């Protein structure tokens, strides 16, 4: 037995394997169920009691030596295999794709950027508002239909706390804290109690503009809106103003731009009129100035408000409003922006 152990001991020192399979074959040869060392372990039973201690120790040393040698061979085979392959172990495990900005964010940024170049600064207000800032201070009569539950979301049926239904509320927030000159642009989300469809949603986005100073006139408003339209939709864009009504402006108007798809000739997009509506505007009603602590005998101002979804639709022809809030990656990936 001792002889056999010594023979195997010298044999394993010179063991070699070209690859992992050969190393495994060696493991089976020595340590497998019918392996040479396993056989020796089984024979150990027959060793006379007085030799058991010495031979047992030698056997254990042999077994550990074989195990170590085979592990060594396996590791070496693995390293060799990796070195020969083209796998780059330093790469990240999966490709990281870049996100894109949401189309509404891209358009909002563009609108804010155009007006900031005209001297407007950013102002924001809360989405959960009170009746005063959304309606009363904006000169809505107590029985105005917009205050109705069909249009407005109330917070836990509290009659005074609502989700703002337009960004005109930010006008009131700015006026109550600041004396003129005021020149602000106010983007934000608004809510209306509407059934969701391709053409309406219970939330959407607006940008409000407000300019109050001495001697501000309707001409100033018109010039600023023309500049905006041409920056947003191209230098050939024309505008027209149609008389309209809003509680917070007097006189009020709605602004159309010449259809940028057909250049004003008439197409199905502009319903063959050559014009598409983009915003509401007007001179701030003196009653609004007074309600918000601004002397209407000294100051005048203009205001305008537009839907960001509407502007985005005009730019990108998004047919269904729901696309903006579904977060479908295929839709979002179509928009890329530099900023
Ligand atoms: N608040 C109006 C709306 O939600 C939009 C609007 C129209 C805002 C005229 C204005 C304005 O500031 O002057 O439909």
Short mmCIF file of C-alpha atoms and ligand atoms in Angstrom, two decimals:
data_model
loop_
_atom_site.label_atom_id
_atom_site.label_comp_id
_atom_site.label_asym_id
_atom_site.label_seq_id
_atom_site.Cartn_x
_atom_site.Cartn_y
_atom_site.Cartn_z
CA UNK A 1 0.00 0.00 0.00
CA UNK A 2 2.76 2.43 1.00
CA UNK A 3 4.52 1.69 -2.26
CA UNK A 4 1.42 2.35 -4.27
CA UNK A 5 0.86 5.64 -2.47
CA UNK A 6 4.40 6.75 -3.15
CA UNK A 7 4.17 5.76 -6.82
CA UNK A 8 0.97 7.79 -7.25
CA UNK A 9 2.50 10.72 -5.36
CA UNK A 10 5.35 11.00 -7.83
CA UNK A 11 2.98 10.41 -10.74
CA UNK A 12 0.68 13.32 -9.93
CA UNK A 13 3.49 15.83 -9.79
CA UNK A 14 3.97 15.53 -13.51
CA UNK A 15 0.28 15.56 -14.45
CA UNK A 16 -0.66 17.91 -17.31
CA UNK A 17 -3.86 18.87 -19.11
CA UNK A 18 -4.31 20.87 -22.33
CA UNK A 19 -7.84 21.89 -21.53
CA UNK A 20 -10.67 21.62 -19.00
CA UNK A 21 -11.88 18.29 -20.45
CA UNK A 22 -8.51 16.65 -19.97
CA UNK A 23 -8.33 17.95 -16.39
CA UNK A 24 -11.76 16.47 -15.74
CA UNK A 25 -10.65 13.13 -17.19
CA UNK A 26 -7.76 13.11 -14.70
CA UNK A 27 -10.15 13.82 -11.84
CA UNK A 28 -12.24 10.80 -12.84
CA UNK A 29 -9.08 8.66 -13.25
CA UNK A 30 -7.94 9.31 -9.67
CA UNK A 31 -10.92 10.50 -7.66
CA UNK A 32 -13.96 9.18 -9.55
CA UNK A 33 -16.04 6.30 -8.17
CA UNK A 34 -13.73 3.77 -9.76
CA UNK A 35 -10.67 6.00 -9.51
CA UNK A 36 -7.27 4.78 -8.34
CA UNK A 37 -7.22 6.81 -5.15
CA UNK A 38 -10.84 5.95 -4.36
CA UNK A 39 -9.81 2.27 -4.68
CA UNK A 40 -6.97 2.83 -2.22
CA UNK A 41 -9.38 4.48 0.21
CA UNK A 42 -11.61 1.43 -0.02
CA UNK A 43 -8.63 -0.91 0.61
CA UNK A 44 -7.76 1.06 3.71
CA UNK A 45 -10.22 -1.16 5.61
CA UNK A 46 -7.80 -4.11 5.24
CA UNK A 47 -4.73 -2.33 6.57
CA UNK A 48 -3.54 -3.89 9.87
CA UNK A 49 -4.50 -1.77 12.84
CA UNK A 50 -0.90 -0.89 13.83
CA UNK A 51 -0.21 0.63 10.36
CA UNK A 52 -3.52 2.47 10.04
CA UNK A 53 -2.26 5.72 11.51
CA UNK A 54 0.80 6.05 9.24
CA UNK A 55 -0.88 4.89 6.06
CA UNK A 56 -4.01 6.94 6.78
CA UNK A 57 -1.93 10.10 6.97
CA UNK A 58 -0.12 9.31 3.72
CA UNK A 59 -3.39 8.58 1.97
CA UNK A 60 -4.88 11.89 3.08
CA UNK A 61 -1.81 13.79 1.91
CA UNK A 62 -2.04 12.05 -1.45
CA UNK A 63 -5.74 12.79 -1.85
CA UNK A 64 -5.30 16.51 -1.05
CA UNK A 65 -2.32 16.73 -3.41
CA UNK A 66 -4.32 15.25 -6.29
CA UNK A 67 -7.28 17.54 -5.65
CA UNK A 68 -5.02 20.61 -5.57
CA UNK A 69 -3.20 19.58 -8.71
CA UNK A 70 -6.41 19.00 -10.66
CA UNK A 71 -7.92 22.33 -9.54
CA UNK A 72 -4.74 24.05 -10.63
CA UNK A 73 -4.94 22.41 -14.05
CA UNK A 74 -8.59 23.42 -14.44
CA UNK A 75 -7.94 27.06 -13.59
CA UNK A 76 -4.98 27.24 -15.93
CA UNK A 77 -7.11 25.78 -18.75
CA UNK A 78 -9.84 28.38 -18.16
CA UNK A 79 -7.44 31.34 -18.20
CA UNK A 80 -5.92 30.06 -21.42
CA UNK A 81 -9.34 29.71 -23.04
CA UNK A 82 -10.40 33.30 -22.15
CA UNK A 83 -7.13 34.74 -23.35
CA UNK A 84 -7.68 33.18 -26.75
CA UNK A 85 -11.28 34.43 -27.16
CA UNK A 86 -12.48 37.87 -28.27
CA UNK A 87 -14.70 38.38 -25.19
CA UNK A 88 -14.03 41.81 -23.65
CA UNK A 89 -14.59 41.29 -19.94
CA UNK A 90 -14.29 45.03 -19.24
CA UNK A 91 -17.44 45.92 -21.19
CA UNK A 92 -20.73 46.82 -19.44
CA UNK A 93 -23.02 43.79 -19.41
CA UNK A 94 -25.69 45.32 -21.69
CA UNK A 95 -25.76 48.36 -23.99
CA UNK A 96 -27.07 51.47 -22.23
CA UNK A 97 -29.41 53.30 -24.59
CA UNK A 98 -29.80 57.05 -24.25
CA UNK A 99 -33.21 58.43 -23.33
CA UNK A 100 -34.92 61.27 -25.16
CA UNK A 101 -36.82 64.25 -23.86
CA UNK A 102 -40.60 64.07 -23.93
CA UNK A 103 -42.00 65.92 -26.97
CA UNK A 104 -44.03 68.23 -24.70
CA UNK A 105 -40.86 69.11 -22.78
CA UNK A 106 -39.01 69.82 -26.02
CA UNK A 107 -41.77 72.19 -27.20
CA UNK A 108 -42.20 73.79 -23.77
CA UNK A 109 -38.45 74.48 -23.62
CA UNK A 110 -38.60 76.00 -27.08
CA UNK A 111 -41.51 78.31 -26.17
CA UNK A 112 -39.84 79.39 -22.92
CA UNK A 113 -36.57 79.96 -24.77
CA UNK A 114 -38.19 82.21 -27.40
CA UNK A 115 -39.91 84.37 -24.78
CA UNK A 116 -36.87 84.50 -22.53
CA UNK A 117 -34.98 86.07 -25.44
CA UNK A 118 -37.71 88.76 -25.43
CA UNK A 119 -37.09 89.51 -21.75
CA UNK A 120 -39.68 87.23 -20.12
CA UNK A 121 -38.66 85.39 -16.96
CA UNK A 122 -39.99 82.05 -15.77
CA UNK A 123 -42.75 81.90 -13.13
CA UNK A 124 -44.57 78.87 -11.77
CA UNK A 125 -47.50 78.24 -9.47
CA UNK A 126 -49.14 75.28 -7.72
CA UNK A 127 -51.29 72.72 -9.56
CA UNK A 128 -53.54 72.33 -6.51
CA UNK A 129 -54.99 75.82 -6.24
CA UNK A 130 -57.77 77.75 -4.58
CA UNK A 131 -60.80 79.21 -6.26
CA UNK A 132 -59.50 82.76 -5.81
CA UNK A 133 -56.37 82.35 -7.93
CA UNK A 134 -57.99 80.24 -10.65
CA UNK A 135 -61.33 82.03 -11.00
CA UNK A 136 -62.30 84.95 -8.72
CA UNK A 137 -59.12 87.00 -9.11
CA UNK A 138 -59.29 86.35 -12.85
CA UNK A 139 -62.69 88.04 -13.01
CA UNK A 140 -64.85 84.95 -13.49
CA UNK A 141 -68.43 85.62 -12.37
CA UNK A 142 -69.70 83.48 -9.50
CA UNK A 143 -71.97 81.60 -11.85
CA UNK A 144 -69.43 81.19 -14.67
CA UNK A 145 -69.85 77.71 -16.23
CA UNK A 146 -66.09 76.93 -15.97
CA UNK A 147 -66.52 76.71 -12.20
CA UNK A 148 -68.89 73.83 -12.74
CA UNK A 149 -68.02 70.32 -11.54
CA UNK A 150 -68.13 69.21 -15.16
CA UNK A 151 -65.08 71.31 -15.90
CA UNK A 152 -63.22 71.54 -12.64
CA UNK A 153 -61.78 68.87 -10.35
CA UNK A 154 -62.40 69.60 -6.69
CA UNK A 155 -60.14 68.22 -3.99
CA UNK A 156 -62.20 65.90 -1.78
CA UNK A 157 -65.35 67.88 -2.64
CA UNK A 158 -63.91 70.92 -0.87
CA UNK A 159 -65.59 73.88 -2.60
CA UNK A 160 -62.49 76.06 -2.47
CA UNK A 161 -59.57 73.74 -3.27
CA UNK A 162 -59.32 72.66 -6.91
CA UNK A 163 -56.91 71.44 -9.53
CA UNK A 164 -56.14 74.47 -11.66
CA UNK A 165 -57.95 74.39 -14.99
CA UNK A 166 -55.65 76.94 -16.64
CA UNK A 167 -52.27 78.56 -16.01
CA UNK A 168 -53.88 82.01 -15.78
CA UNK A 169 -53.82 81.37 -12.04
CA UNK A 170 -50.07 81.98 -12.13
CA UNK A 171 -50.81 85.55 -13.31
CA UNK A 172 -52.58 86.16 -9.97
CA UNK A 173 -49.73 84.49 -8.03
CA UNK A 174 -47.18 86.79 -9.67
CA UNK A 175 -49.24 90.01 -9.43
CA UNK A 176 -49.99 89.59 -5.73
CA UNK A 177 -46.26 89.45 -4.98
CA UNK A 178 -44.76 91.80 -7.57
CA UNK A 179 -45.41 95.35 -8.70
CA UNK A 180 -44.87 96.20 -12.41
CA UNK A 181 -42.89 96.01 -14.57
CA UNK A 182 -43.88 92.33 -14.80
CA UNK A 183 -42.87 90.17 -17.72
CA UNK A 184 -43.30 86.45 -17.06
CA UNK A 185 -43.78 83.21 -18.95
CA UNK A 186 -45.53 80.44 -16.97
CA UNK A 187 -45.57 76.85 -18.23
CA UNK A 188 -47.43 74.14 -16.34
CA UNK A 189 -49.91 71.27 -16.17
CA UNK A 190 -53.64 71.95 -15.97
CA UNK A 191 -56.63 69.69 -15.29
CA UNK A 192 -60.15 69.54 -16.67
CA UNK A 193 -62.90 67.08 -15.98
CA UNK A 194 -63.14 65.71 -19.50
CA UNK A 195 -63.64 62.18 -20.83
CA UNK A 196 -60.32 60.96 -22.27
CA UNK A 197 -60.30 60.57 -26.04
CA UNK A 198 -58.01 61.22 -29.00
CA UNK A 199 -58.93 64.92 -28.85
CA UNK A 200 -59.37 65.60 -25.12
CA UNK A 201 -57.63 64.62 -21.90
CA UNK A 202 -58.25 65.25 -18.22
CA UNK A 203 -54.82 66.87 -17.96
CA UNK A 204 -52.76 68.83 -20.45
CA UNK A 205 -50.21 71.64 -20.49
CA UNK A 206 -50.33 75.36 -21.07
CA UNK A 207 -47.99 78.31 -21.23
CA UNK A 208 -49.21 81.63 -19.93
CA UNK A 209 -47.59 84.96 -20.73
CA UNK A 210 -48.08 88.23 -18.85
CA UNK A 211 -46.65 91.68 -19.43
CA UNK A 212 -47.63 94.66 -17.27
CA UNK A 213 -46.01 98.08 -17.36
CA UNK A 214 -46.86 101.70 -18.16
CA UNK A 215 -48.16 102.24 -21.71
CA UNK A 216 -48.35 98.60 -22.75
CA UNK A 217 -50.62 98.42 -25.81
CA UNK A 218 -52.31 95.88 -28.05
CA UNK A 219 -49.67 96.68 -30.69
CA UNK A 220 -46.96 95.39 -28.34
CA UNK A 221 -48.93 92.18 -27.89
CA UNK A 222 -49.35 91.69 -31.60
CA UNK A 223 -45.68 92.28 -32.36
CA UNK A 224 -44.48 89.86 -29.68
CA UNK A 225 -46.89 87.16 -30.85
CA UNK A 226 -45.82 87.61 -34.48
CA UNK A 227 -42.19 87.20 -33.45
CA UNK A 228 -43.06 84.10 -31.46
CA UNK A 229 -45.01 82.54 -34.35
CA UNK A 230 -42.17 83.13 -36.78
CA UNK A 231 -39.54 81.74 -34.40
CA UNK A 232 -41.67 78.68 -33.69
CA UNK A 233 -43.08 77.90 -37.13
CA UNK A 234 -40.71 79.60 -39.57
CA UNK A 235 -40.05 83.15 -40.86
CA UNK A 236 -42.83 83.05 -43.48
CA UNK A 237 -45.54 82.45 -40.87
CA UNK A 238 -48.36 85.01 -40.84
CA UNK A 239 -50.71 85.67 -37.94
CA UNK A 240 -54.26 86.95 -37.66
CA UNK A 241 -56.25 87.97 -34.60
CA UNK A 242 -59.97 87.30 -34.29
CA UNK A 243 -62.10 89.04 -31.64
CA UNK A 244 -63.02 86.71 -28.79
CA UNK A 245 -64.02 86.72 -25.14
CA UNK A 246 -62.19 85.78 -21.93
CA UNK A 247 -63.22 87.02 -18.48
CA UNK A 248 -59.69 88.23 -17.67
CA UNK A 249 -58.91 90.23 -20.83
CA UNK A 250 -60.62 93.13 -22.56
CA UNK A 251 -60.43 93.31 -25.49
CA UNK A 252 -59.75 89.61 -26.09
CA UNK A 253 -58.63 87.79 -29.22
CA UNK A 254 -57.79 84.39 -30.57
CA UNK A 255 -54.73 84.07 -32.73
CA UNK A 256 -54.39 81.95 -35.85
CA UNK A 257 -51.21 81.24 -37.77
CA UNK A 258 -51.07 80.59 -41.50
CA UNK A 259 -51.15 76.81 -41.94
CA UNK A 260 -47.51 75.76 -42.06
CA UNK A 261 -48.36 72.50 -43.85
CA UNK A 262 -49.90 74.05 -46.95
CA UNK A 263 -48.42 77.54 -46.56
CA UNK A 264 -51.91 79.02 -46.26
CA UNK A 265 -53.30 77.58 -49.52
CA UNK A 266 -55.76 75.31 -47.70
CA UNK A 267 -55.46 71.61 -46.88
CA UNK A 268 -57.27 69.00 -44.81
CA UNK A 269 -55.16 69.90 -41.75
CA UNK A 270 -56.43 73.52 -41.69
CA UNK A 271 -59.89 72.43 -42.90
CA UNK A 272 -59.20 74.31 -46.15
CA UNK A 273 -59.17 77.69 -44.41
CA UNK A 274 -55.40 78.28 -44.63
CA UNK A 275 -55.34 79.16 -40.90
CA UNK A 276 -54.97 77.23 -37.63
CA UNK A 277 -55.79 78.55 -34.19
CA UNK A 278 -52.94 78.54 -31.65
CA UNK A 279 -53.71 80.76 -28.67
CA UNK A 280 -55.93 83.16 -26.75
CA UNK A 281 -54.81 86.62 -25.73
CA UNK A 282 -55.87 90.15 -24.87
CA UNK A 283 -55.31 93.23 -22.75
CA UNK A 284 -55.47 92.42 -19.04
CA UNK A 285 -58.91 93.54 -17.79
CA UNK A 286 -58.49 96.49 -15.35
CA UNK A 287 -60.70 94.55 -12.92
CA UNK A 288 -58.01 91.80 -12.83
CA UNK A 289 -55.25 94.34 -12.15
CA UNK A 290 -57.26 95.88 -9.31
CA UNK A 291 -58.22 92.50 -7.81
CA UNK A 292 -54.52 91.64 -7.64
CA UNK A 293 -53.30 94.91 -6.13
CA UNK A 294 -52.09 96.75 -9.22
CA UNK A 295 -53.24 100.30 -9.94
CA UNK A 296 -55.10 100.18 -13.26
CA UNK A 297 -54.94 103.97 -13.65
CA UNK A 298 -51.14 103.73 -13.96
CA UNK A 299 -50.53 100.35 -15.53
CA UNK A 300 -51.81 98.37 -18.50
CA UNK A 301 -50.81 94.93 -19.64
CA UNK A 302 -51.37 92.06 -22.03
CA UNK A 303 -51.68 88.35 -21.47
CA UNK A 304 -51.79 85.25 -23.63
CA UNK A 305 -52.22 81.55 -23.09
CA UNK A 306 -51.58 78.54 -25.30
CA UNK A 307 -51.81 74.76 -25.08
CA UNK A 308 -48.46 72.98 -25.38
CA UNK A 309 -50.13 69.85 -26.81
CA UNK A 310 -51.72 72.02 -29.48
CA UNK A 311 -48.40 73.59 -30.51
CA UNK A 312 -46.73 70.16 -30.44
CA UNK A 313 -49.48 68.71 -32.64
CA UNK A 314 -48.99 71.51 -35.13
CA UNK A 315 -45.24 70.89 -35.23
CA UNK A 316 -45.27 67.09 -35.23
CA UNK A 317 -48.81 66.10 -36.32
CA UNK A 318 -49.50 63.84 -33.37
CA UNK A 319 -53.00 62.56 -34.15
CA UNK A 320 -53.99 61.18 -30.75
CA UNK A 321 -53.56 63.20 -27.52
CA UNK A 322 -53.30 60.00 -25.48
CA UNK A 323 -49.90 59.27 -27.03
CA UNK A 324 -48.42 62.03 -24.86
CA UNK A 325 -49.19 60.21 -21.62
CA UNK A 326 -48.88 56.54 -22.57
CA UNK A 327 -45.08 56.44 -22.39
CA UNK A 328 -44.79 54.19 -25.42
CA UNK A 329 -41.06 54.00 -26.06
CA UNK A 330 -41.60 53.69 -29.84
CA UNK A 331 -43.40 57.06 -29.83
CA UNK A 332 -40.96 58.78 -27.46
CA UNK A 333 -37.94 57.55 -29.43
CA UNK A 334 -39.11 59.50 -32.47
CA UNK A 335 -38.22 62.77 -30.75
CA UNK A 336 -34.67 63.85 -30.28
CA UNK A 337 -33.49 67.22 -29.14
CA UNK A 338 -30.21 68.96 -28.63
CA UNK A 339 -31.23 70.62 -25.39
N1 LIG B 1 -56.81 80.64 -19.85
C1 LIG B 1 -57.28 80.46 -21.20
C2 LIG B 1 -57.71 79.01 -21.39
O1 LIG B 1 -57.38 78.19 -20.59
C3 LIG B 1 -56.20 80.80 -22.17
C4 LIG B 1 -55.93 82.24 -22.21
C5 LIG B 1 -56.62 83.06 -23.05
C6 LIG B 1 -54.97 82.80 -21.39
C7 LIG B 1 -56.41 84.41 -23.11
C8 LIG B 1 -54.72 84.18 -21.43
C9 LIG B 1 -55.45 84.96 -22.32
O2 LIG B 1 -53.82 84.76 -20.65
O3 LIG B 1 -55.20 86.29 -22.35
O4 LIG B 1 -58.36 78.71 -22.36
#
